[in-house]
Short mmCIF file of C-alpha atoms and ligand atoms in Angstrom, two decimals:
data_model
loop_
_atom_site.label_atom_id
_atom_site.label_comp_id
_atom_site.label_asym_id
_atom_site.label_seq_id
_atom_site.Cartn_x
_atom_site.Cartn_y
_atom_site.Cartn_z
CA UNK H 1 0.01 0.01 0.08
CA UNK H 2 1.27 3.37 -0.84
CA UNK H 3 0.06 6.58 0.83
CA UNK H 4 1.13 10.12 -0.10
CA UNK H 5 0.62 12.76 2.42
CA UNK H 6 0.70 16.33 1.07
CA UNK H 7 1.35 18.95 3.70
CA UNK H 8 0.37 22.51 3.01
CA UNK H 9 2.22 24.25 5.74
CA UNK H 10 5.76 25.53 5.84
CA UNK H 11 6.04 24.73 9.54
CA UNK H 12 7.69 21.20 9.63
CA UNK H 13 7.07 21.11 13.38
CA UNK H 14 3.73 22.73 13.17
CA UNK H 15 0.16 21.45 14.03
CA UNK H 16 -0.41 19.80 10.58
CA UNK H 17 2.91 18.10 10.36
CA UNK H 18 2.58 16.79 13.87
CA UNK H 19 -0.96 15.30 13.29
CA UNK H 20 0.41 13.97 9.90
CA UNK H 21 3.11 12.08 11.69
CA UNK H 22 0.70 10.70 14.41
CA UNK H 23 -1.43 9.48 11.39
CA UNK H 24 1.58 7.73 9.95
CA UNK H 25 2.64 6.17 13.07
CA UNK H 26 -0.87 4.52 13.46
CA UNK H 27 -1.08 3.45 9.82
CA UNK H 28 2.36 1.63 10.23
CA UNK H 29 0.96 -0.14 13.31
CA UNK H 30 -2.13 -1.14 11.21
CA UNK H 31 0.10 -2.23 8.33
CA UNK H 32 2.16 -4.45 10.72
CA UNK H 33 -0.95 -5.96 12.19
CA UNK H 34 -2.20 -6.84 8.87
CA UNK H 35 1.05 -7.92 7.36
CA UNK H 36 0.53 -5.26 4.61
CA UNK H 37 3.69 -3.45 3.56
CA UNK H 38 3.09 0.23 3.80
CA UNK H 39 5.00 2.89 1.90
CA UNK H 40 4.16 6.46 3.47
CA UNK H 41 5.66 9.38 1.74
CA UNK H 42 5.41 12.93 3.26
CA UNK H 43 5.56 15.72 0.75
CA UNK H 44 5.92 19.30 2.17
CA UNK H 45 4.53 21.47 -0.59
CA UNK H 46 6.65 24.19 0.74
CA UNK H 47 9.76 22.28 -0.30
CA UNK H 48 8.59 21.87 -4.08
CA UNK H 49 9.30 24.31 -6.72
CA UNK H 50 5.66 25.34 -7.40
CA UNK H 51 5.22 28.41 -9.30
CA UNK H 52 1.76 30.35 -9.48
CA UNK H 53 -0.57 29.42 -12.41
CA UNK H 54 -0.37 32.00 -15.17
CA UNK H 55 -3.89 31.31 -16.26
CA UNK H 56 -2.84 30.65 -19.95
CA UNK H 57 -5.24 27.49 -20.24
CA UNK H 58 -2.63 25.68 -22.03
CA UNK H 59 -3.12 22.56 -19.77
CA UNK H 60 -6.85 22.63 -20.58
CA UNK H 61 -6.59 23.28 -24.24
CA UNK H 62 -3.23 21.43 -25.29
CA UNK H 63 -2.46 19.11 -22.33
CA UNK H 64 -0.68 19.48 -19.07
CA UNK H 65 2.63 18.42 -20.62
CA UNK H 66 2.53 21.65 -22.59
CA UNK H 67 2.37 23.89 -19.34
CA UNK H 68 4.95 26.74 -19.85
CA UNK H 69 6.02 26.48 -16.25
CA UNK H 70 8.85 24.02 -15.75
CA UNK H 71 8.86 23.03 -11.99
CA UNK H 72 8.07 20.16 -9.75
CA UNK H 73 4.32 19.72 -10.74
CA UNK H 74 5.09 16.64 -13.03
CA UNK H 75 7.13 15.03 -10.17
CA UNK H 76 4.21 15.55 -7.58
CA UNK H 77 1.77 14.39 -10.27
CA UNK H 78 3.85 11.17 -10.55
CA UNK H 79 3.81 10.53 -6.87
CA UNK H 80 -0.02 11.06 -6.83
CA UNK H 81 -0.32 8.48 -9.62
CA UNK H 82 1.75 5.99 -7.86
CA UNK H 83 -0.04 6.36 -4.52
CA UNK H 84 -3.25 4.33 -3.64
CA UNK H 85 -4.23 6.86 -1.28
CA UNK H 86 -3.81 10.57 -0.68
CA UNK H 87 -3.74 12.47 2.74
CA UNK H 88 -4.28 16.09 2.03
CA UNK H 89 -3.44 18.20 5.05
CA UNK H 90 -3.82 22.05 5.15
CA UNK H 91 -3.76 24.54 7.94
CA UNK H 92 -6.64 27.07 7.75
CA UNK H 93 -5.55 30.48 6.55
CA UNK H 94 -8.37 33.13 6.64
CA UNK H 95 -10.91 30.64 6.60
CA UNK H 96 -9.75 28.50 3.66
CA UNK H 97 -6.71 26.42 2.50
CA UNK H 98 -3.26 27.75 2.89
CA UNK H 99 -1.72 29.53 -0.31
CA UNK H 100 0.56 26.50 -0.81
CA UNK H 101 -2.41 24.28 -1.03
CA UNK H 102 -4.50 26.70 -3.28
CA UNK H 103 -1.60 27.12 -5.62
CA UNK H 104 -0.90 23.18 -5.90
CA UNK H 105 -4.76 22.86 -6.68
CA UNK H 106 -4.80 25.66 -9.39
CA UNK H 107 -1.69 23.91 -11.06
CA UNK H 108 -3.66 20.66 -11.22
CA UNK H 109 -6.85 22.39 -12.22
CA UNK H 110 -6.73 20.43 -15.54
CA UNK H 111 -7.71 17.40 -13.36
CA UNK H 112 -11.17 18.97 -12.95
CA UNK H 113 -11.69 18.48 -16.77
CA UNK H 114 -9.67 15.16 -16.97
CA UNK H 115 -10.23 13.34 -13.72
CA UNK H 116 -7.44 10.89 -13.54
CA UNK H 117 -7.61 9.96 -9.79
CA UNK H 118 -10.54 7.34 -10.21
CA UNK H 119 -9.89 4.30 -7.98
CA UNK H 120 -7.84 6.14 -5.43
CA UNK H 121 -8.77 7.10 -1.86
CA UNK H 122 -8.34 10.43 -0.39
CA UNK H 123 -8.74 12.02 3.10
CA UNK H 124 -8.81 15.83 3.53
CA UNK H 125 -7.53 17.05 6.85
CA UNK H 126 -7.43 20.76 8.15
CA UNK H 127 -5.92 22.17 11.28
CA UNK H 128 -7.23 25.48 12.51
CA UNK H 129 -6.68 27.93 15.33
CA UNK H 130 -10.00 28.38 16.91
CA UNK H 131 -12.49 28.97 14.21
CA UNK H 132 -14.51 26.41 12.08
CA UNK H 133 -12.58 24.30 9.54
CA UNK H 134 -15.61 23.58 7.38
CA UNK H 135 -15.15 26.07 4.73
CA UNK H 136 -11.51 24.69 4.21
CA UNK H 137 -12.71 21.09 4.15
CA UNK H 138 -15.27 22.06 1.51
CA UNK H 139 -12.46 23.50 -0.55
CA UNK H 140 -10.45 20.25 -0.21
CA UNK H 141 -13.39 18.03 -0.82
CA UNK H 142 -14.56 19.84 -3.95
CA UNK H 143 -11.15 19.43 -5.62
CA UNK H 144 -10.44 15.94 -4.53
CA UNK H 145 -13.95 14.85 -5.61
CA UNK H 146 -13.76 16.61 -8.92
CA UNK H 147 -10.35 14.89 -9.68
CA UNK H 148 -12.05 11.55 -9.14
CA UNK H 149 -10.73 10.61 -5.87
CA UNK H 150 -12.96 8.46 -3.52
CA UNK H 151 -13.46 10.34 -0.19
CA UNK H 152 -13.08 8.24 2.83
CA UNK H 153 -13.82 10.93 5.40
CA UNK H 154 -12.81 14.37 6.64
CA UNK H 155 -11.29 15.73 9.85
CA UNK H 156 -10.88 19.25 11.07
CA UNK H 157 -8.88 19.81 14.28
CA UNK H 158 -8.92 23.00 16.45
CA UNK H 159 -5.20 23.35 17.60
CA UNK H 160 -4.63 26.88 18.49
CA UNK H 161 -1.51 28.67 17.25
CA UNK H 162 0.87 25.82 18.03
CA UNK H 163 -0.05 22.70 20.09
CA UNK H 164 2.55 22.04 22.74
CA UNK H 165 3.94 18.46 23.21
CA UNK H 166 1.71 18.10 26.37
CA UNK H 167 -1.34 18.89 24.21
CA UNK H 168 -0.66 16.51 21.27
CA UNK H 169 -2.08 13.44 23.01
CA UNK H 170 -5.47 14.93 23.07
CA UNK H 171 -5.40 14.52 19.24
CA UNK H 172 -4.38 11.05 19.25
CA UNK H 173 -8.04 9.56 18.99
CA UNK H 174 -8.66 11.76 15.91
CA UNK H 175 -5.44 10.83 14.35
CA UNK H 176 -6.23 7.11 14.99
CA UNK H 177 -9.67 7.44 13.37
CA UNK H 178 -8.06 9.15 10.15
CA UNK H 179 -5.42 6.22 10.05
CA UNK H 180 -7.96 3.55 10.50
CA UNK H 181 -10.28 4.98 7.91
CA UNK H 182 -7.61 5.56 5.33
CA UNK H 183 -5.95 2.17 5.86
CA UNK H 184 -9.17 0.17 5.62
CA UNK H 185 -10.52 2.07 2.58
CA UNK H 186 -7.32 1.34 0.76
CA UNK H 187 -6.90 -2.17 1.86
CA UNK H 188 -10.51 -3.08 1.20
CA UNK H 189 -10.51 -1.20 -2.21
CA UNK H 190 -13.45 0.87 -1.24
CA UNK H 191 -12.89 3.22 -4.00
CA UNK H 192 -14.22 0.39 -6.19
CA UNK H 193 -17.67 1.11 -4.79
CA UNK H 194 -18.02 4.79 -5.50
CA UNK H 195 -20.29 7.08 -3.47
CA UNK H 196 -23.53 8.46 -4.81
CA UNK H 197 -22.11 11.89 -5.31
CA UNK H 198 -19.04 10.61 -7.34
CA UNK H 199 -21.42 8.69 -9.81
CA UNK H 200 -23.55 11.83 -9.91
CA UNK H 201 -20.48 13.94 -10.54
CA UNK H 202 -19.36 11.63 -13.38
CA UNK H 203 -22.71 11.86 -15.04
CA UNK H 204 -22.67 15.71 -14.97
CA UNK H 205 -19.14 15.72 -16.42
CA UNK H 206 -19.99 13.02 -19.00
CA UNK H 207 -23.04 14.92 -20.35
CA UNK H 208 -20.90 18.22 -20.48
CA UNK H 209 -18.20 16.57 -22.62
CA UNK H 210 -20.74 14.71 -24.73
CA UNK H 211 -22.23 18.13 -25.72
CA UNK H 212 -18.84 19.72 -26.33
CA UNK H 213 -17.97 20.03 -30.12
CA UNK H 214 -15.56 17.14 -31.17
CA UNK H 215 -11.92 18.12 -31.40
CA UNK H 216 -11.31 19.79 -28.16
CA UNK H 217 -8.33 18.40 -26.10
CA UNK H 218 -10.62 17.43 -23.15
CA UNK H 219 -13.34 15.83 -25.27
CA UNK H 220 -10.79 13.73 -27.18
CA UNK H 221 -9.35 12.63 -23.84
CA UNK H 222 -12.70 11.65 -22.46
CA UNK H 223 -13.43 9.77 -25.66
CA UNK H 224 -10.14 7.91 -25.61
CA UNK H 225 -10.97 6.58 -21.99
CA UNK H 226 -14.26 5.27 -23.36
CA UNK H 227 -16.16 7.50 -20.93
CA UNK H 228 -18.39 9.08 -23.50
CA UNK H 229 -20.18 5.84 -24.46
CA UNK H 230 -23.72 6.02 -23.27
CA UNK H 231 -23.40 2.73 -21.30
CA UNK H 232 -20.43 3.99 -19.30
CA UNK H 233 -21.23 4.66 -15.78
CA UNK H 234 -18.15 5.62 -14.11
CA UNK H 235 -14.31 5.97 -14.52
CA UNK H 236 -14.17 2.28 -14.30
CA UNK H 237 -16.89 -0.57 -13.99
CA UNK H 238 -18.09 0.32 -10.43
CA UNK H 239 -18.60 -2.38 -7.83
CA UNK H 240 -22.00 -0.53 -6.78
CA UNK H 241 -25.61 -1.37 -6.36
CA UNK H 242 -27.29 -1.06 -9.72
CA UNK H 243 -30.22 1.06 -8.39
CA UNK H 244 -27.81 3.36 -6.63
CA UNK H 245 -25.97 3.78 -10.10
CA UNK H 246 -29.19 4.36 -11.86
CA UNK H 247 -30.59 6.84 -9.34
CA UNK H 248 -27.27 8.72 -9.36
CA UNK H 249 -27.37 8.97 -13.08
CA UNK H 250 -30.88 10.38 -13.09
CA UNK H 251 -29.77 12.90 -10.26
CA UNK H 252 -26.71 13.65 -12.41
CA UNK H 253 -28.86 14.43 -15.54
CA UNK H 254 -30.96 16.71 -13.56
CA UNK H 255 -28.10 18.44 -11.94
CA UNK H 256 -26.48 18.92 -15.29
CA UNK H 257 -29.49 20.86 -16.56
CA UNK H 258 -28.96 23.42 -13.71
CA UNK H 259 -25.12 23.47 -13.64
CA UNK H 260 -24.01 23.33 -17.34
C1 LIG Y 301 -1.61 33.19 7.89
C2 LIG Y 301 -2.61 32.46 8.86
C3 LIG Y 301 -3.91 32.66 8.68
C4 LIG Y 301 -4.65 31.97 9.82
N1 LIG Y 301 -6.02 31.96 9.68
C5 LIG Y 301 -6.82 31.34 10.59
C6 LIG Y 301 -8.17 31.47 10.60
O1 LIG Y 301 -8.81 32.08 9.70
N2 LIG Y 301 -8.88 30.95 11.52
C7 LIG Y 301 -8.35 30.13 12.53
O2 LIG Y 301 -8.98 29.63 13.46
N3 LIG Y 301 -7.03 30.12 12.58
C8 LIG Y 301 -6.20 30.65 11.70
N4 LIG Y 301 -4.79 30.60 11.69
C9 LIG Y 301 -4.23 29.47 12.48
C10 LIG Y 301 -3.93 28.12 11.94
O3 LIG Y 301 -5.01 27.66 11.11
C11 LIG Y 301 -3.56 27.11 12.97
O4 LIG Y 301 -2.66 27.41 13.95
C12 LIG Y 301 -2.96 25.85 12.20
O5 LIG Y 301 -3.10 24.67 12.97
C13 LIG Y 301 -1.46 25.95 11.79
O6 LIG Y 301 -0.95 24.91 11.32
P1 LIG Y 301 0.58 24.70 10.99
O7 LIG Y 301 1.05 24.79 12.45
O8 LIG Y 301 0.64 23.33 10.49
O9 LIG Y 301 0.94 25.65 10.11
C14 LIG Y 301 -3.98 31.17 10.72
C15 LIG Y 301 -2.57 31.02 10.71
C16 LIG Y 301 -1.78 31.75 10.01
C17 LIG Y 301 -0.34 31.64 9.93
#
């Protein structure tokens, strides 16, 4: 099992990094108990060469490999591709994700058009001083869902400016819960049984790209995956109840009328 943890704080001894370390330790325990080899890689987005998106739309219109910015985005994308699960951890900055996370998301915005993360699990985590983490979690959830990830939970932790070593044990139950959910979801391949909202989101996108005039980069890409075929219900044949799939597709068709 391969897990990639992306940390959107520059503080390597900060709240977010500490919680991710606690989650990793717990996941290693589960892995040992289940005799499952676990590769857990932590990526500090602040260590990466990540330039701000210029908004040129080349990734949308010609493909991400044509992006004029030559930095670490392809390296990060390769790590995301290689991982079975993503732990995305951001501190809350002014009621939303940190700039590091937002920039990383903007640079991967082409994944909203060409969701390549189907079949992988993701867990969004936000640490916050004292206010609500819900807006930040919504931002994280929306991106991960649109990119094709299967969301296995979400956690927001109020930790003040910097939790002291004495305070950290208070967060152990929450860290254990994240570790358990992510480990089980990946081990049991829960992404193969997508959530109703994921099936719905697929239908909305499918209808949008079916209506697009032929020839666009995105439409051609969808076509190449076989996802524009009327019988195609998801990024891969889902291991889901047929009634759920049918209802999600009906709801997706209705939502598409409003959204597109
Ligand atoms: C620039 C900045 C903006 C912040 N904005 C908020 C905020 O809007 N609400 C809040 O409760 N805490 C806010 N905080 C506190 C952090 O969310 C909190 O301390 C977080 O756990 C820090 O994580 P870190 O130690 O991993 O960087 C902010 C901190 C910084 C540095």
